[in-house]
GROMACS .gro file of C-alpha atoms in nm:
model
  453
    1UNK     CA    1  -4.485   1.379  -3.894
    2UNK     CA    2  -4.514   1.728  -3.669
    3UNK     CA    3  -4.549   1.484  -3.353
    4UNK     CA    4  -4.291   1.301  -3.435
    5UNK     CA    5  -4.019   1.530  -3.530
    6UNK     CA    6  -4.152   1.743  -3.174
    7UNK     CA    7  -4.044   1.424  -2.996
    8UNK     CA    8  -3.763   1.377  -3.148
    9UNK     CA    9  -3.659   1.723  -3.014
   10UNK     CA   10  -3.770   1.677  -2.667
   11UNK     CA   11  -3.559   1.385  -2.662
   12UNK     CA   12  -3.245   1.555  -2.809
   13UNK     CA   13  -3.351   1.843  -2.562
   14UNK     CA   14  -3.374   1.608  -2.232
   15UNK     CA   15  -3.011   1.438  -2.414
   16UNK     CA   16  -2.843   1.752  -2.379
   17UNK     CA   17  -2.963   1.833  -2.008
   18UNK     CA   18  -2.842   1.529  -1.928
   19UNK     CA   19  -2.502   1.571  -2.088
   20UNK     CA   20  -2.465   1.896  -1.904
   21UNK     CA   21  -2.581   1.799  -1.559
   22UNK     CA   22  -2.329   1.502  -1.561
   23UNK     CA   23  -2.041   1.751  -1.747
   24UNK     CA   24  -2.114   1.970  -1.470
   25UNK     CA   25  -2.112   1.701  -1.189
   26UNK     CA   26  -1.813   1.750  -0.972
   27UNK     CA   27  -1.558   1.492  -0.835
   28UNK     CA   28  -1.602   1.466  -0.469
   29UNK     CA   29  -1.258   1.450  -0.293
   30UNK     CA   30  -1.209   1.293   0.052
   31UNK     CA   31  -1.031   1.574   0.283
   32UNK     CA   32  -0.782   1.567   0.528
   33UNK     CA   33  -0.503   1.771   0.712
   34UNK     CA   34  -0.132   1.695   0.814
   35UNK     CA   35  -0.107   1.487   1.124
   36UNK     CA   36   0.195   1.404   1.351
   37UNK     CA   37   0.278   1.080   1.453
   38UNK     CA   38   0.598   1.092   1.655
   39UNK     CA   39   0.700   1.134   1.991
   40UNK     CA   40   0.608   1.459   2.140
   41UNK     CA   41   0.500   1.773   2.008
   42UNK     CA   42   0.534   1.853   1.578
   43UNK     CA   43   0.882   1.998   1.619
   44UNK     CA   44   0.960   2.321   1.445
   45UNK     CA   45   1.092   2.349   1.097
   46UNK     CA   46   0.991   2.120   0.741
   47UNK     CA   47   1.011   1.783   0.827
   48UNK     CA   48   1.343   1.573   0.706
   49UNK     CA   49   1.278   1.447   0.357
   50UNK     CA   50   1.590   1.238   0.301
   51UNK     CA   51   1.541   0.894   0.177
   52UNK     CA   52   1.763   0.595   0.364
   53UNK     CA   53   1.826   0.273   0.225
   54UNK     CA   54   1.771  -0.046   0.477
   55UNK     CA   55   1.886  -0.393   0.558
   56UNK     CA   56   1.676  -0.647   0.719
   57UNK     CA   57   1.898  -0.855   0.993
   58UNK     CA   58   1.907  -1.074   1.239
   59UNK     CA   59   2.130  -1.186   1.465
   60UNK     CA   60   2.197  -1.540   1.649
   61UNK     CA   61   2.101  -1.367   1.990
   62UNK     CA   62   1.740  -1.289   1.828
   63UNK     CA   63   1.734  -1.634   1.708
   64UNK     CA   64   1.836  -1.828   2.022
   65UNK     CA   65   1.582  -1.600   2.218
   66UNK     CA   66   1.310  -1.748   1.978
   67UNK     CA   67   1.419  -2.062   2.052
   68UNK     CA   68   1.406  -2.018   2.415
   69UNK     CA   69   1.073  -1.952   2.413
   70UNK     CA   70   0.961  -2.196   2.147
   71UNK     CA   71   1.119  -2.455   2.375
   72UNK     CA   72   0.863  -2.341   2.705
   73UNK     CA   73   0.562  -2.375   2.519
   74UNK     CA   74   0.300  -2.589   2.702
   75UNK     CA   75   0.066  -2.773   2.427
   76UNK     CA   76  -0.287  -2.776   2.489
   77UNK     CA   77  -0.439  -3.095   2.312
   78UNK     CA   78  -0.766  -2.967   2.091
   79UNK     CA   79  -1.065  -3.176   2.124
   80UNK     CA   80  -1.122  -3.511   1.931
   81UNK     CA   81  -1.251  -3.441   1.597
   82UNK     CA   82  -1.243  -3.076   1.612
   83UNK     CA   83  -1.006  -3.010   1.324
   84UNK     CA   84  -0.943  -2.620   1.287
   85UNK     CA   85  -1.329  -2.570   1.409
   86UNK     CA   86  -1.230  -2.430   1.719
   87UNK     CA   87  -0.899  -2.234   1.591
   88UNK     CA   88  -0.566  -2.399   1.523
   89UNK     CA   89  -0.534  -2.764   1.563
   90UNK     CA   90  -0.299  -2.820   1.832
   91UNK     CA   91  -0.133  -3.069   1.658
   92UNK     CA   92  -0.055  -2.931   1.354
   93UNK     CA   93   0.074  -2.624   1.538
   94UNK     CA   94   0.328  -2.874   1.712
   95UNK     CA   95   0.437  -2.939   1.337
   96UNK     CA   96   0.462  -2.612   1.261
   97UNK     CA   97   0.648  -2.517   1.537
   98UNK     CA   98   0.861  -2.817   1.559
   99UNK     CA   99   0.973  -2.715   1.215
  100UNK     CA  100   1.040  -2.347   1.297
  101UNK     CA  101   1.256  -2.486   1.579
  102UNK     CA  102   1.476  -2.704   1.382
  103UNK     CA  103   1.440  -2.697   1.029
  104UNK     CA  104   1.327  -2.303   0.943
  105UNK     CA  105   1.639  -2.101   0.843
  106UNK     CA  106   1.558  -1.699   0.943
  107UNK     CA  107   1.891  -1.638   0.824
  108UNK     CA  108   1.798  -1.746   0.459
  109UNK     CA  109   1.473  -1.614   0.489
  110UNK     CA  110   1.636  -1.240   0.575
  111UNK     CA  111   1.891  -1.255   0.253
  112UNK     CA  112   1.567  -1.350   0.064
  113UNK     CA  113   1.414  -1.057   0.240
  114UNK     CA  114   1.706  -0.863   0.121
  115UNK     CA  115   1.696  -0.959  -0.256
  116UNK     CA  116   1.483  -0.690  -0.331
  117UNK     CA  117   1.588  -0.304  -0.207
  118UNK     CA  118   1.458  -0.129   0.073
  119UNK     CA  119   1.416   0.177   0.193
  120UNK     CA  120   1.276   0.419   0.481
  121UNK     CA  121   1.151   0.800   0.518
  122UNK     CA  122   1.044   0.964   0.755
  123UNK     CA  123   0.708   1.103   0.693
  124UNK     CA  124   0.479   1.345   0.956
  125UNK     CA  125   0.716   1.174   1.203
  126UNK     CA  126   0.739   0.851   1.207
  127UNK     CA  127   0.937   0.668   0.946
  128UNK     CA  128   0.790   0.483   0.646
  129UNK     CA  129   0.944   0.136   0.538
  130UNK     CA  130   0.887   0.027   0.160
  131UNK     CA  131   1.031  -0.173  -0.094
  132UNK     CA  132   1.102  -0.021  -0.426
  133UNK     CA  133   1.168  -0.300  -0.707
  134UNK     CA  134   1.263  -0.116  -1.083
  135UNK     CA  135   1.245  -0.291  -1.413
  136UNK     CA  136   1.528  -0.359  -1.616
  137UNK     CA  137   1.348  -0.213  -1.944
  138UNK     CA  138   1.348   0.160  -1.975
  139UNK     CA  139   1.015   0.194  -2.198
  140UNK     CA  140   0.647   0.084  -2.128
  141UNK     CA  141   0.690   0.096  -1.770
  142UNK     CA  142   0.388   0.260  -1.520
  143UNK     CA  143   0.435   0.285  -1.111
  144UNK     CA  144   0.230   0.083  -0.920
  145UNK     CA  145   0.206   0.072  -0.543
  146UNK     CA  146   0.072  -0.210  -0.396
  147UNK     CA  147  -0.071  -0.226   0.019
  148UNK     CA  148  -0.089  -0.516   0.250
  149UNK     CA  149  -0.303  -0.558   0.526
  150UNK     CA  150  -0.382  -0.794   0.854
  151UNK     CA  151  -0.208  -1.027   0.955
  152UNK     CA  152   0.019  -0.993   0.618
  153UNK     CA  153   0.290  -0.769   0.543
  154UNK     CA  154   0.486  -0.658   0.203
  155UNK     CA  155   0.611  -1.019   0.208
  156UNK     CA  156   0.253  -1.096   0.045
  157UNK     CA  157   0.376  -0.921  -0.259
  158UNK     CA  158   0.711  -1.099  -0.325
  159UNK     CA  159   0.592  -1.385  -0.564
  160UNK     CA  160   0.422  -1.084  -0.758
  161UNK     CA  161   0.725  -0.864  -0.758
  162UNK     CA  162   0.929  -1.051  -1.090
  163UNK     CA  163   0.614  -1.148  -1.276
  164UNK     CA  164   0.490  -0.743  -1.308
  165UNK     CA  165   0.846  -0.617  -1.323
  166UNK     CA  166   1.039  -0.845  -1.559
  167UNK     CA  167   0.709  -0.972  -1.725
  168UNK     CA  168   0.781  -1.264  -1.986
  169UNK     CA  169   0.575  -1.113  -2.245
  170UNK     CA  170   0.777  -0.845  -2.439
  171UNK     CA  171   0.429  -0.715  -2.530
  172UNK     CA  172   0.275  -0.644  -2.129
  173UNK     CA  173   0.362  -0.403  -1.934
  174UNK     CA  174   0.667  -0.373  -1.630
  175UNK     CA  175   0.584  -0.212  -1.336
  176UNK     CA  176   0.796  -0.019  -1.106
  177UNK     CA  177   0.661  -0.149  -0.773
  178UNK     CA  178   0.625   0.028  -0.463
  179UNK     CA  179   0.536  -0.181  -0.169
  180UNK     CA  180   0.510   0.008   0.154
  181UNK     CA  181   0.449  -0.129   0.558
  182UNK     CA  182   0.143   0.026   0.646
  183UNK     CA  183   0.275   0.237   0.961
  184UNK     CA  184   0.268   0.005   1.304
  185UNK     CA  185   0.304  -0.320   1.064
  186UNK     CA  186   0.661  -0.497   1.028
  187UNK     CA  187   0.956  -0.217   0.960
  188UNK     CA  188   0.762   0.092   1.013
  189UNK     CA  189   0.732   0.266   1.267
  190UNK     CA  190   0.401   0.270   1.502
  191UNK     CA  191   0.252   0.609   1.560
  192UNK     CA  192   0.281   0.707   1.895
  193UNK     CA  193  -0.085   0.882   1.903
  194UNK     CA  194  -0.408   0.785   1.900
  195UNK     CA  195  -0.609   0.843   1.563
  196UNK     CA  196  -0.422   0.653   1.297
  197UNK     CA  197  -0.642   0.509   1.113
  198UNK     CA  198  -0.670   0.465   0.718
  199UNK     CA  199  -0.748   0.814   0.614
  200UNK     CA  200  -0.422   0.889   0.769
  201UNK     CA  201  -0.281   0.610   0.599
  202UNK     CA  202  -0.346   0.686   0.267
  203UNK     CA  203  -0.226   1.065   0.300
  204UNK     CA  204   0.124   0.904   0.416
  205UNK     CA  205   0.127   0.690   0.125
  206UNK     CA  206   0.030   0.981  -0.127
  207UNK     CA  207   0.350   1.151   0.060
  208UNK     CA  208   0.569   0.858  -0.023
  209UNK     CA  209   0.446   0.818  -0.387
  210UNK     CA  210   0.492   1.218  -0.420
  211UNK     CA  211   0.874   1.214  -0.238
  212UNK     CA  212   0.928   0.942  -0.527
  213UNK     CA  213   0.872   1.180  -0.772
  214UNK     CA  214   0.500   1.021  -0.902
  215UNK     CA  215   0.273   1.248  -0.964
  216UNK     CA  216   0.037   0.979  -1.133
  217UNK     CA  217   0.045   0.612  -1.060
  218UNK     CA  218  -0.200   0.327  -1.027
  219UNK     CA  219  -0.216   0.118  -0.695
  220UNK     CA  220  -0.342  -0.234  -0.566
  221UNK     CA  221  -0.481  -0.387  -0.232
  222UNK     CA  222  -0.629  -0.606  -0.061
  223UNK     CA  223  -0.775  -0.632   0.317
  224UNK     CA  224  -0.705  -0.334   0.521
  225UNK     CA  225  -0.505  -0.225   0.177
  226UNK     CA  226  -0.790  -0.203   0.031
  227UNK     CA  227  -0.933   0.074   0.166
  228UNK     CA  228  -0.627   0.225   0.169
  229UNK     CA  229  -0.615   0.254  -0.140
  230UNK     CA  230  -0.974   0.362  -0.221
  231UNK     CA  231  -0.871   0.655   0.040
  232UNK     CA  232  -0.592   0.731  -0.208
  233UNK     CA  233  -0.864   0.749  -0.461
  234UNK     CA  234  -1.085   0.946  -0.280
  235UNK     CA  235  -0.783   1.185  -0.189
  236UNK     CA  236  -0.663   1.246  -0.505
  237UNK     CA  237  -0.820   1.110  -0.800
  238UNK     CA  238  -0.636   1.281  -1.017
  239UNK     CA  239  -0.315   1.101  -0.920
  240UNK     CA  240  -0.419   0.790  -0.890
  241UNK     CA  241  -0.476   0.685  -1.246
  242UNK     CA  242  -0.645   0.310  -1.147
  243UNK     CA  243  -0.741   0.134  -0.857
  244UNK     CA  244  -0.675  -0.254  -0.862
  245UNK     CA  245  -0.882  -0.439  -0.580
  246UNK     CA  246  -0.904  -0.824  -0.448
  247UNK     CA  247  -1.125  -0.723  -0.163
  248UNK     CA  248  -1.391  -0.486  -0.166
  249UNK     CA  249  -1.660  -0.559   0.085
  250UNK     CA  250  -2.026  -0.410   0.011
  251UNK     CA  251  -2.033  -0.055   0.125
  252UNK     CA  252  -2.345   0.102   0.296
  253UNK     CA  253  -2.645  -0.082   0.191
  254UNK     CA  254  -2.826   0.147  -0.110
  255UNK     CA  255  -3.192   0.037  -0.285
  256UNK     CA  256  -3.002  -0.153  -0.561
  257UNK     CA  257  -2.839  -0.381  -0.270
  258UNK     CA  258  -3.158  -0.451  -0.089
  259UNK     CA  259  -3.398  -0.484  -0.399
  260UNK     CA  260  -3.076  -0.744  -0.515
  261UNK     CA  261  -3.099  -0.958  -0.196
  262UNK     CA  262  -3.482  -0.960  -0.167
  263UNK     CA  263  -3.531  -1.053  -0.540
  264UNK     CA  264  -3.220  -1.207  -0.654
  265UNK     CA  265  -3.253  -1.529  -0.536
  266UNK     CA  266  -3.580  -1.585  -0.766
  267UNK     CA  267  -3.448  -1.339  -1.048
  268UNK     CA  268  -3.091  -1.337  -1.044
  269UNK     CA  269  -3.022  -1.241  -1.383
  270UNK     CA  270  -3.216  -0.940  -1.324
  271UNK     CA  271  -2.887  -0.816  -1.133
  272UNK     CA  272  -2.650  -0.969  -1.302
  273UNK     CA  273  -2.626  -1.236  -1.044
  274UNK     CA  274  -2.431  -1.574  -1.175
  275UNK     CA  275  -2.457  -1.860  -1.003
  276UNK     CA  276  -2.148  -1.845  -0.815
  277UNK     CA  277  -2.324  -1.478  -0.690
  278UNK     CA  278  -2.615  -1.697  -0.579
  279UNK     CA  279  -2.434  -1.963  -0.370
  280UNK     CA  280  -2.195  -1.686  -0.208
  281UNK     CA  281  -2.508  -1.458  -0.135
  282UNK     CA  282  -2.802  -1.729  -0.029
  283UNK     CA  283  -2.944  -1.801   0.227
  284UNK     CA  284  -2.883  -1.456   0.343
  285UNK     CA  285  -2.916  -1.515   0.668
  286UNK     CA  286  -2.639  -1.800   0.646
  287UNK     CA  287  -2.401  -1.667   0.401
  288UNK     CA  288  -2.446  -1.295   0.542
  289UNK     CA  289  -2.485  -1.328   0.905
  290UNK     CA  290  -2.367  -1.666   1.087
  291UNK     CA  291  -2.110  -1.718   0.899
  292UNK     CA  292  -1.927  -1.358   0.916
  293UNK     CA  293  -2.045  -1.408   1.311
  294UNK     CA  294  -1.833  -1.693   1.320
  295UNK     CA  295  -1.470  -1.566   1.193
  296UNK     CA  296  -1.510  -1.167   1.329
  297UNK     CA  297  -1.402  -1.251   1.701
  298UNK     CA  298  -1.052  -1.125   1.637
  299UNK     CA  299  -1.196  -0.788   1.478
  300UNK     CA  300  -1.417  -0.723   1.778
  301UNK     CA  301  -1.101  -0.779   1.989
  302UNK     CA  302  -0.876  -0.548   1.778
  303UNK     CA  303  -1.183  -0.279   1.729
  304UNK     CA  304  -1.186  -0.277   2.133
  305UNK     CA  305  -0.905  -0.396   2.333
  306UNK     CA  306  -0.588  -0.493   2.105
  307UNK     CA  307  -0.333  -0.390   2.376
  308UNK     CA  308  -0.461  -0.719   2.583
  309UNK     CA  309  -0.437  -0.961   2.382
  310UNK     CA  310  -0.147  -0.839   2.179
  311UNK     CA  311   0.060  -0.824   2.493
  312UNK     CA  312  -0.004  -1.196   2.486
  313UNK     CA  313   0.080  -1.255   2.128
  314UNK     CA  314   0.462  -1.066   2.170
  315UNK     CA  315   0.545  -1.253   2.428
  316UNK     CA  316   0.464  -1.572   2.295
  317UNK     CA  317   0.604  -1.704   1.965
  318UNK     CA  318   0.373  -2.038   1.970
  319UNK     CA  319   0.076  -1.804   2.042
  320UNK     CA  320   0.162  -1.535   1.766
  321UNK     CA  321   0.225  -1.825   1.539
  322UNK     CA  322  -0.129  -2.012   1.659
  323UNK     CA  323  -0.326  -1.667   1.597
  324UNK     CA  324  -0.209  -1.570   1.241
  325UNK     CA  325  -0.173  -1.923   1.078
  326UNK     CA  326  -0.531  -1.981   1.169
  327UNK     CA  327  -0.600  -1.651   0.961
  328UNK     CA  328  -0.401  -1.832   0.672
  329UNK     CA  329  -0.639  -2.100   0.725
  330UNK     CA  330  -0.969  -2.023   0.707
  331UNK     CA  331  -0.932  -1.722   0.500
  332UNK     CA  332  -0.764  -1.929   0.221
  333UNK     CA  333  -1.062  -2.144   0.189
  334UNK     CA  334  -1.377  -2.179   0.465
  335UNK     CA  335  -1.406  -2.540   0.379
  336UNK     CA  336  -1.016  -2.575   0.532
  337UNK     CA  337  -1.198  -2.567   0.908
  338UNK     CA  338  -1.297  -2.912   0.891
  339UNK     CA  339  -0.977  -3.048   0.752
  340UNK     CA  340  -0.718  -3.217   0.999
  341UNK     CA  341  -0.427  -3.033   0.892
  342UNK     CA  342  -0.657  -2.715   0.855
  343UNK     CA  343  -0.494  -2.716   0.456
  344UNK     CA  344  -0.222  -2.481   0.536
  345UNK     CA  345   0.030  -2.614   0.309
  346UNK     CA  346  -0.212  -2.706   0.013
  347UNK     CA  347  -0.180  -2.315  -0.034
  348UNK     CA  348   0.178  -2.179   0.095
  349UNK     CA  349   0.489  -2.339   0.205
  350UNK     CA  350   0.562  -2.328   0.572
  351UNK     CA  351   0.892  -2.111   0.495
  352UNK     CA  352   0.656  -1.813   0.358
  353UNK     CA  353   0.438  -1.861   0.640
  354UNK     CA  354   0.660  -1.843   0.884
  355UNK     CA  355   0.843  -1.576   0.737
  356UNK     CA  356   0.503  -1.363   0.725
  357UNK     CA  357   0.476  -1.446   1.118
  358UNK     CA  358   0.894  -1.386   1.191
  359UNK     CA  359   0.876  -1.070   1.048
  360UNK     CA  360   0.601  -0.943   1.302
  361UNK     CA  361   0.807  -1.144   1.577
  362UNK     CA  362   1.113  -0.990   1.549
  363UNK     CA  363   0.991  -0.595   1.482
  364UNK     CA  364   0.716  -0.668   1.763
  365UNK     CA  365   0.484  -0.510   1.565
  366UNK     CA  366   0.186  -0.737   1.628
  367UNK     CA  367   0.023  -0.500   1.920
  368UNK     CA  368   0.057  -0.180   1.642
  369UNK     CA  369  -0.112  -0.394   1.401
  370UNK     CA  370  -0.417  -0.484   1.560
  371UNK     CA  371  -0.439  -0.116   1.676
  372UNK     CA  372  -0.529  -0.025   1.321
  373UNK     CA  373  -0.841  -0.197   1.349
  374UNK     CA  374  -0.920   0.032   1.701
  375UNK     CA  375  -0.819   0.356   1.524
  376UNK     CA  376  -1.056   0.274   1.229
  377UNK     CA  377  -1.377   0.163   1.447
  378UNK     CA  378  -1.349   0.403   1.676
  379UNK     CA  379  -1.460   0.638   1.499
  380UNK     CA  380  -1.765   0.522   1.401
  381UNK     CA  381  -1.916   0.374   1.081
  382UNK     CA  382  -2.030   0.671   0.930
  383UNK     CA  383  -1.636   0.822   0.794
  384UNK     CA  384  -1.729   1.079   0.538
  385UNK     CA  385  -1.498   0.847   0.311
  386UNK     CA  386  -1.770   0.536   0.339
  387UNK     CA  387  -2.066   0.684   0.165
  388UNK     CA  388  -1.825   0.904  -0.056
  389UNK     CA  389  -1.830   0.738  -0.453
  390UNK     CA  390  -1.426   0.649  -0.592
  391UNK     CA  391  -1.461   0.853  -0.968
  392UNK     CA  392  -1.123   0.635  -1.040
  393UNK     CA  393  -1.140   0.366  -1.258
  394UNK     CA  394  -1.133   0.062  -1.076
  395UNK     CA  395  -1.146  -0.310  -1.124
  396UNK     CA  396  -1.198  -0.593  -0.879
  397UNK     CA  397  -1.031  -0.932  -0.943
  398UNK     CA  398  -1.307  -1.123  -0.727
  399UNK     CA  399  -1.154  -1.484  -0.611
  400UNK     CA  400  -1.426  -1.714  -0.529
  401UNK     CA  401  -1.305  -1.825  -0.147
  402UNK     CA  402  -1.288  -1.474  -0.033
  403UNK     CA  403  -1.395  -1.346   0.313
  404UNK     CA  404  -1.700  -1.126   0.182
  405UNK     CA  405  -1.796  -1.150  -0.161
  406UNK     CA  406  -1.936  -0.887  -0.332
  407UNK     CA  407  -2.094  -0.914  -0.652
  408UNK     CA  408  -2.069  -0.675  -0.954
  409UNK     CA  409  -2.392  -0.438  -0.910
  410UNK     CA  410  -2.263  -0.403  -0.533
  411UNK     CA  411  -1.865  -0.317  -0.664
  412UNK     CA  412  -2.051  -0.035  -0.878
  413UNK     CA  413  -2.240   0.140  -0.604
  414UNK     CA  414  -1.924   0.230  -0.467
  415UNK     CA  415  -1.655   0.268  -0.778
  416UNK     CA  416  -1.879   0.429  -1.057
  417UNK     CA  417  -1.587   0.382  -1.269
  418UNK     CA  418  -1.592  -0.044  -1.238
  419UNK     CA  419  -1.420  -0.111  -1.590
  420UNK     CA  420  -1.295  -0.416  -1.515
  421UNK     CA  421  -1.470  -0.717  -1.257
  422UNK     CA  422  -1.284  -1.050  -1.324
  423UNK     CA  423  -1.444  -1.427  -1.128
  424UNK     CA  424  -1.119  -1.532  -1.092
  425UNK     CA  425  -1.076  -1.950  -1.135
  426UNK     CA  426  -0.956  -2.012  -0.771
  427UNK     CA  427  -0.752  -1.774  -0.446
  428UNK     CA  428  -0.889  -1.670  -0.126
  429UNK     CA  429  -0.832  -1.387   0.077
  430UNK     CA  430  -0.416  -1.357   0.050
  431UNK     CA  431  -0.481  -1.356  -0.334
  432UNK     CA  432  -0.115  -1.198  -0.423
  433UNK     CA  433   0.031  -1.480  -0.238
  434UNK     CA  434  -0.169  -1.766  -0.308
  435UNK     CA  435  -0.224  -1.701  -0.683
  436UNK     CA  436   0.028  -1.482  -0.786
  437UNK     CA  437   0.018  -1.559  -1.141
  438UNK     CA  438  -0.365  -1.490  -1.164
  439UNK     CA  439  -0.297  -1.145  -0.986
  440UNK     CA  440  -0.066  -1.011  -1.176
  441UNK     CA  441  -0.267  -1.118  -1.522
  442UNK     CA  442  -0.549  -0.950  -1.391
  443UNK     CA  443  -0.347  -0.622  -1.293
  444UNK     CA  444  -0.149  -0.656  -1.658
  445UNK     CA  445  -0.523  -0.669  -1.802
  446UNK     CA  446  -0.637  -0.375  -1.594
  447UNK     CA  447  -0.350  -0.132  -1.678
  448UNK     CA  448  -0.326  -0.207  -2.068
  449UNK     CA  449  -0.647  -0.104  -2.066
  450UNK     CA  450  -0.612   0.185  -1.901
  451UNK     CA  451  -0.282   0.249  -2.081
  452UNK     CA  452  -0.449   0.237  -2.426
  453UNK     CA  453  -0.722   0.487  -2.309
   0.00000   0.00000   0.00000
C-alpha cells in the first residue's frame, strides 16, 4: 500500500512538471522589419493610408491588340500519341485559342470581375489590390482572408465568395472575405526591389487586415498562399485566430517522417497511415522523387531565371496561355497527362480559364509572378520561418489529386495545433475553384469549431 500510494505521487509529481514546463513554453514568433517596395528611396513622412476603390476595364484597343497577336501565332504540331506528356497538346491549345479569338467575351468577363468590390492601398510603397465581399447578415459573421498563389489569382476564390458569405444554412457561419493579389500578381503592384519574398508578403497582408480594422481574423490558402499564410501565423499568432490550408507540403524531414517512410509501408497503421496515405506515399522513390522530378521544371526556371522566360510569356498570348493551362492540367489530376484533351474542361469551363490567364495578360504581371518563386529560393532553404512550429490552430482539407500529399503525422510536425485534417472525396491542386462547395464546407466546419471554443 506504502509503494503504491509513493507511486502514485511520483506520478502526480512528474504530472505537474509537465504541466508547468508546457505552461511555461513560449510561442515562438517569426520576426521581421518594415521593407520598401517602391521606386526609389523610403520617402520621408508616414506612408499614405487612404483606401481607393477600383474598377477592372478594358478597352477594345486592349482587345484588338490580343487579337493581333493571337492571329500570328505559328502552331507547332505535338508528336503522335503524346497527349499532354510533353506539355500542352498543340491541338487542344488551337481549341482553346480559337475560342478565345472568337467566342470568349473579356468584356463580360470584366463586369463579372466587377460584381464583387474592389479596392487598393498603398502599403510600404507599392499598392495592394484586394477584394472585400460583406455579408448581408449583421450577426454571426468572422473575417476571413483568403491567398492565391501560381499561376492563379483572386479569381480562384470567386465560386467560394457567395457560398461563405450568403451561406444557405441560417445555422453556419458568413464570412466577410478578404481576398488580396499577392504583390507582382494581377492588380498589384510589383515591387521594384529585390527581396520580396513571402515573409514580406505576409507582413503586407497583416498591414491590410490591420488598415481594415481586424485585429483577429482567420485566413485560408493554398500554393504559394499557403505559406503565406502560415507566415501570418508565425507573425502574429495572436491575430490570426485559425489557419485553413489545401496545401501544405512536408516541412523539413524530422525522426517521425523518416521512421514513417521506412516502416509505414509494412505498418501503416502504426502512423496513422490509410490506404490512400500508402498509394500517395509508396514506392518512395516513385511517388517522392520521379514524379515531383517530372512537373518542377517551371520552379527551377522561376527559382533561377524568371526574367527569360517571362519575357517570352508577355509577349505571347498563345505561349502565356500554353504555359498556365498546362498547370490547370496536370495539377487538377496527374492521370490528365495521358488524356487527349489533357481533361481541362472535365474540371473548369474555358471562360474561367481564360479569365485566370486574361487577367495576367492584360496587367502583364506574369514576369512579377514567377519572380516570387526567385525571391523565395534565393535565399536558401533554411528561412528561420521553415523549421519554426505554427502554435495556431490549423486544419488541412487534404484533396486526394494534390501536387504533394502530406499525410496527418507529417501536417502535425509543423502545426502542433492540427484540429482539424479532412480526406476530402475528390479536387486537386486549385481546390477553391474546382470544388468550391467542398471548400467552403470544410472552412464552415473549421471555424464553428473554433467559434464554439
Amino acid at each position: 500500500m506504502c509503494t503504491m500510494l509513493i507511486e502514485c505521487l511520483v506520478v502526480l509529481a512528474l504530472g505537474i512538471v509537465a504541466c508547468l514546463v508546457l505552461l511555461k513554453r513560449k510561442t515562438v514568433v517569426l520576426k521581421t522589419e518594415d521593407g520598401w517596395w517602391g521606386i526609389g528611396d523610403v520617402p520621408q513622412g508616414n506612408e499614405d493610408e487612404n483606401i481607393s476603390s477600383f474598377t477592372v476595364e478594358t478597352s477594345q484597343q486592349e482587345i484588338e491588340d490580343l487579337h493581333r497577336r493571337i492571329d500570328q501565332t505559328r502552331p507547332v504540331p505535338s508528336l503522335e500519341d503524346s497527349q499532354f506528356n510533353y506539355g500542352v497538346n498543340s491541338k487542344v491549345l488551337q481549341k482553346v485559342v480559337t475560342y478565345w479569338r472568337n467566342v470568349f467575351d473579356w468584356k463580360k468577363q470584366v463586369d463579372k470581375l466587377n460584381k464583387y468590390p474592389h479596392f487598393k492601398t498603398k502599403i510600404e510603397g507599392i499598392s495592394v489590390h484586394y477584394v472585400h465581399v460583406k455579408p448581408k447578415r449583421k450577426t454571426n459573421c468572422v473575417p476571413i482572408i483568403m491567398v492565391h498563389g501560381w499561376p492563379g489569382s483572386f479569381y480562384e476564390f470567386y465560386g467560394i465568395m457567395p457560398l461563405l458569405t450568403e451561406p444557405a444554412n441560417p445555422d453556419d457561419l458568413a464570412f466577410e472575405v478578404i481576398c488580396p493579389s499577392i504583390p507582382g500578381y494581377g492588380f498589384s503592384e510589383a515591387p521594384h526591389k529585390k527581396g520580396f519574398d513571402s515573409v514580406c508578403a505576409a507582413r503586407i497582408f497583416h498591414k491590410l487586415m490591420k488598415r481594415l480594422g481586424f485585429s483577429q481574423f482567420y485566413a485560408h490558402g493554398g500554393d504559394w498562399g499557403w505559406l503565406i499564410t502560415t507566415n501570418m501565423a508565425q507573425l502574429d499568432p495572436k491575430a490570426v485566430k485559425g489557419l485553413h490550408l489545401n496545401f501544405a507540403p512536408p516541412a523539413k524531414p524530422g525522426l517521425p517522417m523518416i521512421l514513417s517512410l521506412m516502416l509505414g509501408w509494412r505498418f501503416p497503421k502504426l502512423f496513422g497511415f490509410t490506404q490512400h496515405d500508402v498509394k500517395r506515399l509508396y514506392p518512395c522513390m516513385e511517388k517522392m522523387v520521379v514524379e515531383p522530378v517530372k512537373e518542377m521544371g517551371y520552379m527551377h526556371i522561376q527559382a533561377t531565371k524568371p526574367d527569360t522566360a517571362g519575357r517570352a510569356l508577355n509577349d505571347s498570348p498563345v505561349g502565356l496561355a500554353a504555359y498556365i493551362l498546362e498547370k490547370f492540367s496536370t495539377w487538377t489530376d496527374p492521370e490528365f497527362r495521358d488524356l487527349d484533351d489533357g481533361g481541362l474542361e472535365r474540371k473548369f469551363s474555358l471562360d474561367d480559364l481564360l479569365t485566370n490567364i486574361m487577367i495576367y495578360w492584360t496587367t502583364e504581371s506574369i514576369i512579377s509572378s514567377m519572380r516570387f518563386y526567385k525571391e523565395n529560393f534565393a535565399k536558401g532553404l533554411n528561412q528561420p520561418h521553415s523549421s519554426m512550429p505554427v502554435s495556431v490552430p490549423t486544419a488541412l482539407a487534404s484533396f486526394p489529386n494534390e501536387l504533394m500529399h502530406t499525410p496527418k503525422l507529417w501536417a502535425k510536425q509543423k502545426y502542433h495545433k492540427l484540429i482539424a485534417f479532412t480526406p476530402m472525396a475528390s479536387g486537386g491542386h486549385f481546390a477553391a475553384l474546382e470544388e468550391p462547395e467542398l471548400m467552403s464546407q470544410d472552412i464552415q466546419h473549421f471555424v464553428k469549431i473554433l467559434e464554439k471554443k
